[in-house]
Amino acid sequence: MAPAVAVIGAQWGDEAKGKIVHFLSREADFCVRFNGGPNAGHTVVDGYGEARLHQIPAGALHPQCLGVLAHGMVLDPWALQEEFSALKAQGRPEPKIFISERIHLILPYHRLREEKEGMADKLGTTRKGVGPAYMDRVGRRGLRLLDLGNEEYLREKVYSEGQYLGKIEPETIIADLLHFRREFENRVGDAQVLLAQALSAGKRVVFEGAQGTMLDVDFGTYPYVTSSTTTVHGIPVGAGVWPEFSAVIGVAKAYATRVGAGPFPTEDHTGLGEKLREAGREYGATTGRPRRCGWLDLVALRYAQKVNGFTHLALTKLDVLSGFSEIRVAVAYRVRGRRVEEFPAAPWELAQAEPVYEVLPGWKRGIQGVRDFEDLPREAKEYVRFVEEALSVPVALIGTGREAEALIVSWEPWS
Ligand code: GDP
Ligand code: IMO
Ligand code: MG
């Protein structure tokens, strides 16, 4: 089998995909982002400190791993340069990246449009211009990275945003973009060909999903979603390759969070949600917004499993549950008095869904940094087994802390 591994958010984003991707990329040749853009915030905590990655693939923190920004992403060139600077300021070696020439660009007027059209307030978006840039792509009026090679076309595009010209300085934008093109010239090209060749040569490739299944533009809680395909289906579309995956890993927190608007059946308003937020430091890596918190939702997770066909689960942030006397898990919903086992596609049904909880015993002892499953308290082991059985998917990785090494690994990724 081709050594390709997909890492996909199984919930509403921020499942700790960054940490899992970083772990899997220790021995990988390529790490590929295929969807989203600077709306993503993937955190890795290692010897250099806390890296917050937005557009640079998390695997590229390893010197041997080439980070690929495939055409399914939307790229903010200014934000990318800032990201490089932030990593450099931590004393890290410069990550090696390669960007698809077909990638669509986010320009300053995309952010203005996101505000003006009310998307930011109504949906609680990340205000990074991601939605409007994807809209321009399907509207067939976007600007791609390769278009920077045609200065006349570039000028025409930027000046065509007449209504925003009072707020943006077109000549500065054009000059910045031309500078970006020169600076990154050797790191831009046909990423599809690169990946297709890498896969046929048997190279190890990690695909790094951004956002999560419930934020997928088709499979998520539409319209409270992002504008890209965040599920495993985004890989062929967004990277242009269709590998036979040796693993499709669904990343799920041991509880649930959501940032921004939209239905979230297991959100807790009793004070325990707040306790989870503090224990899990649940504040957005991109926007700093407090995340809404609640319990693990097996209805949503079973749905994510069906959509993506996960072969393995990574259950992250298990340490955050230490100290809770009871742990709730939603095993079904009640909608207008009726028990529902399947995740409803209609938002009005989802908005009425009341979780049916099963209550599991908690554990007191802290488990931060535990690396051996046998060292977990009995109740924590039982919790993991409960999730495994409910989904019929093995839990291959368990997160026990923020640090890169705080991970229980019961699986050999590249064997
Ligand atoms: P991503 O977007 O899926 O990559 O996740 P984020 O980086 O946005 O959010 C995950 C947060 O949890 C980050 O602050 C991580 O440093 C932190 N984190 C990751 N794994 C663990 C874990 O196992 N335990 C704890 N306590 N924190 C973790
Ligand atoms: P990572 O990759 C969590 C949410 C926003 C908003 C909706 C649409 O770190 O898991 P957008 O700016 O994409 O148009 O916003 O999607 N959202 C995320 N939530 N994690 C993310 O990324 C997210 N990216 C977007 O909060 O509700
Ligand atoms: Mg995040």
CSV table of N, CA, C and O in Angstrom, one decimal, residues 20-103:
chain,number,residue,atom,x,y,z
A,20,ILE,N,-0.9,15.8,16.1
A,20,ILE,CA,-0.9,14.5,15.5
A,20,ILE,C,-0.1,14.5,14.2
A,20,ILE,O,0.7,13.6,14.0
A,21,VAL,N,-0.3,15.5,13.4
A,21,VAL,CA,0.4,15.6,12.1
A,21,VAL,C,1.9,15.7,12.4
A,21,VAL,O,2.7,15.0,11.7
A,22,HIS,N,2.2,16.5,13.3
A,22,HIS,CA,3.6,16.7,13.7
A,22,HIS,C,4.3,15.4,14.1
A,22,HIS,O,5.4,15.0,13.7
A,23,PHE,N,3.5,14.6,14.9
A,23,PHE,CA,4.0,13.3,15.3
A,23,PHE,C,4.2,12.4,14.1
A,23,PHE,O,5.3,11.8,13.9
A,24,LEU,N,3.2,12.3,13.2
A,24,LEU,CA,3.3,11.4,12.1
A,24,LEU,C,4.4,11.8,11.1
A,24,LEU,O,4.9,11.0,10.3
A,25,SER,N,4.7,13.1,11.1
A,25,SER,CA,5.6,13.6,10.1
A,25,SER,C,7.1,13.5,10.5
A,25,SER,O,8.0,13.8,9.7
A,26,ARG,N,7.3,12.9,11.7
A,26,ARG,CA,8.7,12.8,12.1
A,26,ARG,C,9.5,11.9,11.2
A,26,ARG,O,10.7,12.1,11.0
A,27,GLU,N,8.8,11.0,10.5
A,27,GLU,CA,9.5,10.1,9.6
A,27,GLU,C,8.8,10.2,8.2
A,27,GLU,O,8.9,9.2,7.4
A,28,ALA,N,8.2,11.3,7.9
A,28,ALA,CA,7.6,11.5,6.6
A,28,ALA,C,8.4,12.3,5.6
A,28,ALA,O,9.3,13.1,6.1
A,29,ASP,N,8.2,12.2,4.4
A,29,ASP,CA,8.9,13.0,3.4
A,29,ASP,C,8.1,14.3,3.0
A,29,ASP,O,8.7,15.3,2.7
A,30,PHE,N,6.8,14.2,3.0
A,30,PHE,CA,5.9,15.3,2.6
A,30,PHE,C,4.8,15.4,3.6
A,30,PHE,O,4.3,14.5,4.1
A,31,CYS,N,4.4,16.7,3.9
A,31,CYS,CA,3.2,17.0,4.7
A,31,CYS,C,2.4,18.0,3.9
A,31,CYS,O,2.9,19.0,3.5
A,32,VAL,N,1.1,17.6,3.6
A,32,VAL,CA,0.4,18.4,2.6
A,32,VAL,C,-0.9,19.0,3.2
A,32,VAL,O,-1.7,18.3,3.8
A,33,ARG,N,-1.0,20.3,3.0
A,33,ARG,CA,-2.3,21.0,3.4
A,33,ARG,C,-3.1,21.0,2.1
A,33,ARG,O,-2.6,21.5,1.0
A,34,PHE,N,-4.4,20.6,2.1
A,34,PHE,CA,-5.2,20.5,0.9
A,34,PHE,C,-6.4,21.4,0.9
A,34,PHE,O,-7.2,21.4,0.0
A,35,ASN,N,-6.7,22.0,2.1
A,35,ASN,CA,-7.9,22.8,2.2
A,35,ASN,C,-7.7,23.9,3.2
A,35,ASN,O,-6.8,23.9,4.0
A,36,GLY,N,-8.6,24.9,3.1
A,36,GLY,CA,-8.5,26.0,4.1
A,36,GLY,C,-7.3,26.9,3.9
A,36,GLY,O,-6.6,26.7,2.9
A,37,GLY,N,-7.2,27.8,4.8
A,37,GLY,CA,-6.0,28.8,4.6
A,37,GLY,C,-5.7,29.3,6.0
A,37,GLY,O,-5.6,28.4,6.9
A,38,PRO,N,-5.6,30.6,6.2
A,38,PRO,CA,-5.1,31.1,7.5
A,38,PRO,C,-6.3,31.0,8.5
A,38,PRO,O,-6.0,31.5,9.7
A,39,ASN,N,-7.4,30.5,8.2
A,39,ASN,CA,-8.5,30.3,9.2
A,39,ASN,C,-8.0,29.1,10.2
A,39,ASN,O,-8.5,29.0,11.3
A,40,ALA,N,-7.1,28.3,9.7
A,40,ALA,CA,-6.6,27.2,10.5
A,40,ALA,C,-5.6,27.7,11.5
A,40,ALA,O,-4.9,28.7,11.3
A,41,GLY,N,-5.6,27.1,12.7
A,41,GLY,CA,-4.6,27.4,13.7
A,41,GLY,C,-4.2,26.0,14.3
A,41,GLY,O,-4.9,25.5,15.0
A,42,HIS,N,-3.0,25.5,13.9
A,42,HIS,CA,-2.6,24.2,14.4
A,42,HIS,C,-1.4,24.4,15.3
A,42,HIS,O,-0.3,24.9,14.9
A,43,THR,N,-1.5,23.9,16.5
A,43,THR,CA,-0.5,24.2,17.5
A,43,THR,C,0.4,23.0,17.7
A,43,THR,O,0.0,21.8,17.8
A,44,VAL,N,1.7,23.3,17.8
A,44,VAL,CA,2.7,22.2,18.1
A,44,VAL,C,3.6,22.8,19.2
A,44,VAL,O,4.1,23.9,19.1
A,45,VAL,N,3.7,22.0,20.3
A,45,VAL,CA,4.6,22.5,21.4
A,45,VAL,C,5.8,21.6,21.5
A,45,VAL,O,5.6,20.4,21.7
A,46,ASP,N,7.0,22.1,21.2
A,46,ASP,CA,8.2,21.3,21.2
A,46,ASP,C,9.3,22.1,21.9
A,46,ASP,O,9.0,23.1,22.5
A,47,GLY,N,10.5,21.6,21.7
A,47,GLY,CA,11.6,22.2,22.3
A,47,GLY,C,11.8,23.7,22.0
A,47,GLY,O,12.4,24.4,22.8
A,48,TYR,N,11.3,24.2,20.9
A,48,TYR,CA,11.5,25.6,20.6
A,48,TYR,C,10.4,26.5,21.2
A,48,TYR,O,10.4,27.7,21.1
A,49,GLY,N,9.3,25.8,21.7
A,49,GLY,CA,8.2,26.6,22.2
A,49,GLY,C,6.9,26.2,21.5
A,49,GLY,O,6.8,25.1,21.0
A,50,GLU,N,6.0,27.1,21.6
A,50,GLU,CA,4.7,26.8,21.0
A,50,GLU,C,4.6,27.4,19.6
A,50,GLU,O,4.6,28.7,19.4
A,51,ALA,N,4.5,26.6,18.6
A,51,ALA,CA,4.3,27.1,17.2
A,51,ALA,C,2.9,27.1,16.8
A,51,ALA,O,2.2,26.1,17.1
A,52,ARG,N,2.4,28.2,16.3
A,52,ARG,CA,1.0,28.2,15.8
A,52,ARG,C,1.0,28.3,14.3
A,52,ARG,O,1.4,29.3,13.7
A,53,LEU,N,0.6,27.2,13.7
A,53,LEU,CA,0.7,27.2,12.2
A,53,LEU,C,-0.6,27.5,11.6
A,53,LEU,O,-1.6,27.0,12.1
A,54,HIS,N,-0.6,28.3,10.6
A,54,HIS,CA,-1.8,28.7,10.0
A,54,HIS,C,-1.9,28.2,8.5
A,54,HIS,O,-2.9,27.7,8.0
A,55,GLN,N,-0.8,28.4,7.8
A,55,GLN,CA,-0.7,28.0,6.4
A,55,GLN,C,0.4,27.0,6.1
A,55,GLN,O,0.4,26.3,5.2
A,56,ILE,N,1.5,27.1,7.0
A,56,ILE,CA,2.6,26.2,6.8
A,56,ILE,C,2.2,24.8,7.4
A,56,ILE,O,1.8,24.8,8.5
A,57,PRO,N,2.4,23.8,6.6
A,57,PRO,CA,2.0,22.4,7.2
A,57,PRO,C,2.8,22.1,8.4
A,57,PRO,O,4.0,22.4,8.5
A,58,ALA,N,2.1,21.5,9.4
A,58,ALA,CA,2.8,21.3,10.7
A,58,ALA,C,4.0,20.3,10.6
A,58,ALA,O,5.0,20.5,11.3
A,59,GLY,N,3.9,19.4,9.6
A,59,GLY,CA,5.0,18.5,9.4
A,59,GLY,C,6.3,19.1,9.0
A,59,GLY,O,7.4,18.6,9.2
A,60,ALA,N,6.2,20.3,8.4
A,60,ALA,CA,7.4,21.0,7.9
A,60,ALA,C,8.2,21.6,9.0
A,60,ALA,O,9.3,22.1,8.7
A,61,LEU,N,7.8,21.4,10.2
A,61,LEU,CA,8.7,21.8,11.3
A,61,LEU,C,9.8,20.8,11.4
A,61,LEU,O,10.9,21.1,12.1
A,62,HIS,N,9.7,19.6,10.9
A,62,HIS,CA,10.8,18.7,10.8
A,62,HIS,C,11.6,18.9,9.6
A,62,HIS,O,11.1,19.0,8.5
A,63,PRO,N,12.9,19.1,9.7
A,63,PRO,CA,13.8,19.5,8.6
A,63,PRO,C,13.7,18.6,7.4
A,63,PRO,O,13.9,19.0,6.3
A,64,GLN,N,13.4,17.3,7.6
A,64,GLN,CA,13.4,16.4,6.4
A,64,GLN,C,12.1,16.4,5.7
A,64,GLN,O,12.0,15.7,4.6
A,65,CYS,N,11.1,17.1,6.2
A,65,CYS,CA,9.7,16.9,5.6
A,65,CYS,C,9.4,18.2,4.9
A,65,CYS,O,9.4,19.3,5.4
A,66,LEU,N,9.0,18.0,3.6
A,66,LEU,CA,8.7,19.2,2.8
A,66,LEU,C,7.2,19.5,2.9
A,66,LEU,O,6.3,18.6,2.7
A,67,GLY,N,6.9,20.7,3.3
A,67,GLY,CA,5.5,21.1,3.4
A,67,GLY,C,4.9,21.5,2.1
A,67,GLY,O,5.5,22.3,1.4
A,68,VAL,N,3.8,21.0,1.7
A,68,VAL,CA,3.2,21.3,0.4
A,68,VAL,C,1.9,22.0,0.6
A,68,VAL,O,1.0,21.6,1.4
A,69,LEU,N,1.8,23.2,0.0
A,69,LEU,CA,0.5,23.9,0.1
A,69,LEU,C,-0.2,23.7,-1.3
A,69,LEU,O,0.2,24.3,-2.3
A,70,ALA,N,-1.1,22.8,-1.3
A,70,ALA,CA,-1.7,22.3,-2.5
A,70,ALA,C,-2.8,23.3,-3.0
A,70,ALA,O,-3.2,24.2,-2.2
A,71,HIS,N,-3.3,23.1,-4.2
A,71,HIS,CA,-4.2,24.1,-4.8
A,71,HIS,C,-5.5,24.3,-4.2
A,71,HIS,O,-6.2,25.2,-4.4
A,72,GLY,N,-5.9,23.3,-3.3
A,72,GLY,CA,-7.2,23.3,-2.6
A,72,GLY,C,-7.2,24.3,-1.5
A,72,GLY,O,-8.3,24.6,-1.0
A,73,MET,N,-6.1,24.9,-1.1
A,73,MET,CA,-6.0,25.9,-0.1
A,73,MET,C,-6.3,27.2,-0.7
A,73,MET,O,-6.3,27.4,-1.9
A,74,VAL,N,-6.5,28.2,0.1
A,74,VAL,CA,-6.5,29.6,-0.3
A,74,VAL,C,-5.3,30.3,0.5
A,74,VAL,O,-5.2,30.0,1.7
A,75,LEU,N,-4.5,31.0,-0.2
A,75,LEU,CA,-3.2,31.5,0.4
A,75,LEU,C,-3.2,33.0,0.6
A,75,LEU,O,-3.4,33.8,-0.3
A,76,ASP,N,-2.9,33.4,1.9
A,76,ASP,CA,-2.7,34.8,2.1
A,76,ASP,C,-1.2,35.0,2.2
A,76,ASP,O,-0.5,34.6,3.2
A,77,PRO,N,-0.6,35.6,1.2
A,77,PRO,CA,0.8,35.8,1.1
A,77,PRO,C,1.4,36.6,2.2
A,77,PRO,O,2.5,36.3,2.7
A,78,TRP,N,0.7,37.6,2.7
A,78,TRP,CA,1.2,38.5,3.8
A,78,TRP,C,1.2,37.6,5.1
A,78,TRP,O,2.2,37.7,5.8
A,79,ALA,N,0.1,36.9,5.3
A,79,ALA,CA,0.1,36.1,6.5
A,79,ALA,C,1.2,35.0,6.5
A,79,ALA,O,1.7,34.6,7.5
A,80,LEU,N,1.5,34.5,5.3
A,80,LEU,CA,2.5,33.4,5.2
A,80,LEU,C,3.9,34.0,5.6
A,80,LEU,O,4.6,33.3,6.4
A,81,GLN,N,4.2,35.2,5.2
A,81,GLN,CA,5.4,35.8,5.5
A,81,GLN,C,5.5,36.0,7.0
A,81,GLN,O,6.6,35.8,7.6
A,82,GLU,N,4.4,36.5,7.6
A,82,GLU,CA,4.4,36.7,9.0
A,82,GLU,C,4.6,35.4,9.8
A,82,GLU,O,5.3,35.4,10.8
A,83,GLU,N,4.0,34.3,9.3
A,83,GLU,CA,4.2,33.0,9.9
A,83,GLU,C,5.6,32.6,9.9
A,83,GLU,O,6.2,32.1,10.9
A,84,PHE,N,6.3,32.8,8.8
A,84,PHE,CA,7.7,32.4,8.7
A,84,PHE,C,8.5,33.3,9.7
A,84,PHE,O,9.4,32.7,10.4
A,85,SER,N,8.2,34.5,9.9
A,85,SER,CA,8.9,35.4,10.8
A,85,SER,C,8.7,34.9,12.2
A,85,SER,O,9.6,34.9,13.0
A,86,ALA,N,7.4,34.6,12.5
A,86,ALA,CA,7.1,34.1,13.9
A,86,ALA,C,7.9,32.9,14.3
A,86,ALA,O,8.4,32.7,15.4
A,87,LEU,N,8.1,32.0,13.3
A,87,LEU,CA,8.8,30.7,13.6
A,87,LEU,C,10.3,31.0,13.7
A,87,LEU,O,11.0,30.5,14.6
A,88,LYS,N,10.8,32.0,12.9
A,88,LYS,CA,12.2,32.3,13.0
A,88,LYS,C,12.5,33.0,14.3
A,88,LYS,O,13.5,32.7,14.9
A,89,ALA,N,11.5,33.8,14.8
A,89,ALA,CA,11.8,34.5,16.1
A,89,ALA,C,11.9,33.4,17.2
A,89,ALA,O,12.4,33.8,18.3
A,90,GLN,N,11.3,32.2,17.0
A,90,GLN,CA,11.5,31.2,18.0
A,90,GLN,C,12.8,30.4,17.9
A,90,GLN,O,13.0,29.5,18.6
A,91,GLY,N,13.6,30.8,16.9
A,91,GLY,CA,14.9,30.2,16.7
A,91,GLY,C,14.8,28.9,15.9
A,91,GLY,O,15.7,28.1,15.9
A,92,ARG,N,13.7,28.7,15.2
A,92,ARG,CA,13.5,27.4,14.5
A,92,ARG,C,14.2,27.5,13.1
A,92,ARG,O,14.3,28.6,12.5
A,93,PRO,N,14.7,26.4,12.6
A,93,PRO,CA,15.2,26.4,11.2
A,93,PRO,C,14.0,26.7,10.3
A,93,PRO,O,12.9,26.4,10.6
A,94,GLU,N,14.3,27.3,9.2
A,94,GLU,CA,13.2,27.7,8.3
A,94,GLU,C,12.5,26.5,7.7
A,94,GLU,O,13.2,25.7,7.0
A,95,PRO,N,11.2,26.3,7.8
A,95,PRO,CA,10.5,25.2,7.2
A,95,PRO,C,10.7,25.2,5.7
A,95,PRO,O,10.6,26.3,5.1
A,96,LYS,N,10.8,24.1,5.1
A,96,LYS,CA,10.9,24.0,3.6
A,96,LYS,C,9.4,23.8,3.1
A,96,LYS,O,8.8,22.8,3.5
A,97,ILE,N,9.1,24.6,2.2
A,97,ILE,CA,7.7,24.5,1.6
A,97,ILE,C,7.7,24.5,0.1
A,97,ILE,O,8.7,25.0,-0.5
A,98,PHE,N,6.6,24.0,-0.5
A,98,PHE,CA,6.4,24.1,-1.9
A,98,PHE,C,4.9,24.5,-2.1
A,98,PHE,O,4.1,23.9,-1.5
A,99,ILE,N,4.7,25.5,-2.9
A,99,ILE,CA,3.3,26.0,-3.1
A,99,ILE,C,2.8,25.8,-4.5
A,99,ILE,O,3.5,26.0,-5.5
A,100,SER,N,1.6,25.3,-4.6
A,100,SER,CA,1.0,25.1,-5.9
A,100,SER,C,0.8,26.4,-6.6
A,100,SER,O,0.3,27.4,-6.1
A,101,GLU,N,1.2,26.4,-7.9
A,101,GLU,CA,1.0,27.7,-8.7
A,101,GLU,C,-0.5,27.9,-8.9
A,101,GLU,O,-0.9,29.0,-9.2
A,102,ARG,N,-1.3,26.9,-8.7
A,102,ARG,CA,-2.7,27.1,-9.0
A,102,ARG,C,-3.5,27.6,-7.7
A,102,ARG,O,-4.7,27.7,-7.8
A,103,ILE,N,-2.8,27.8,-6.7
A,103,ILE,CA,-3.5,28.2,-5.4
A,103,ILE,C,-4.1,29.6,-5.6
A,103,ILE,O,-3.5,30.5,-6.2
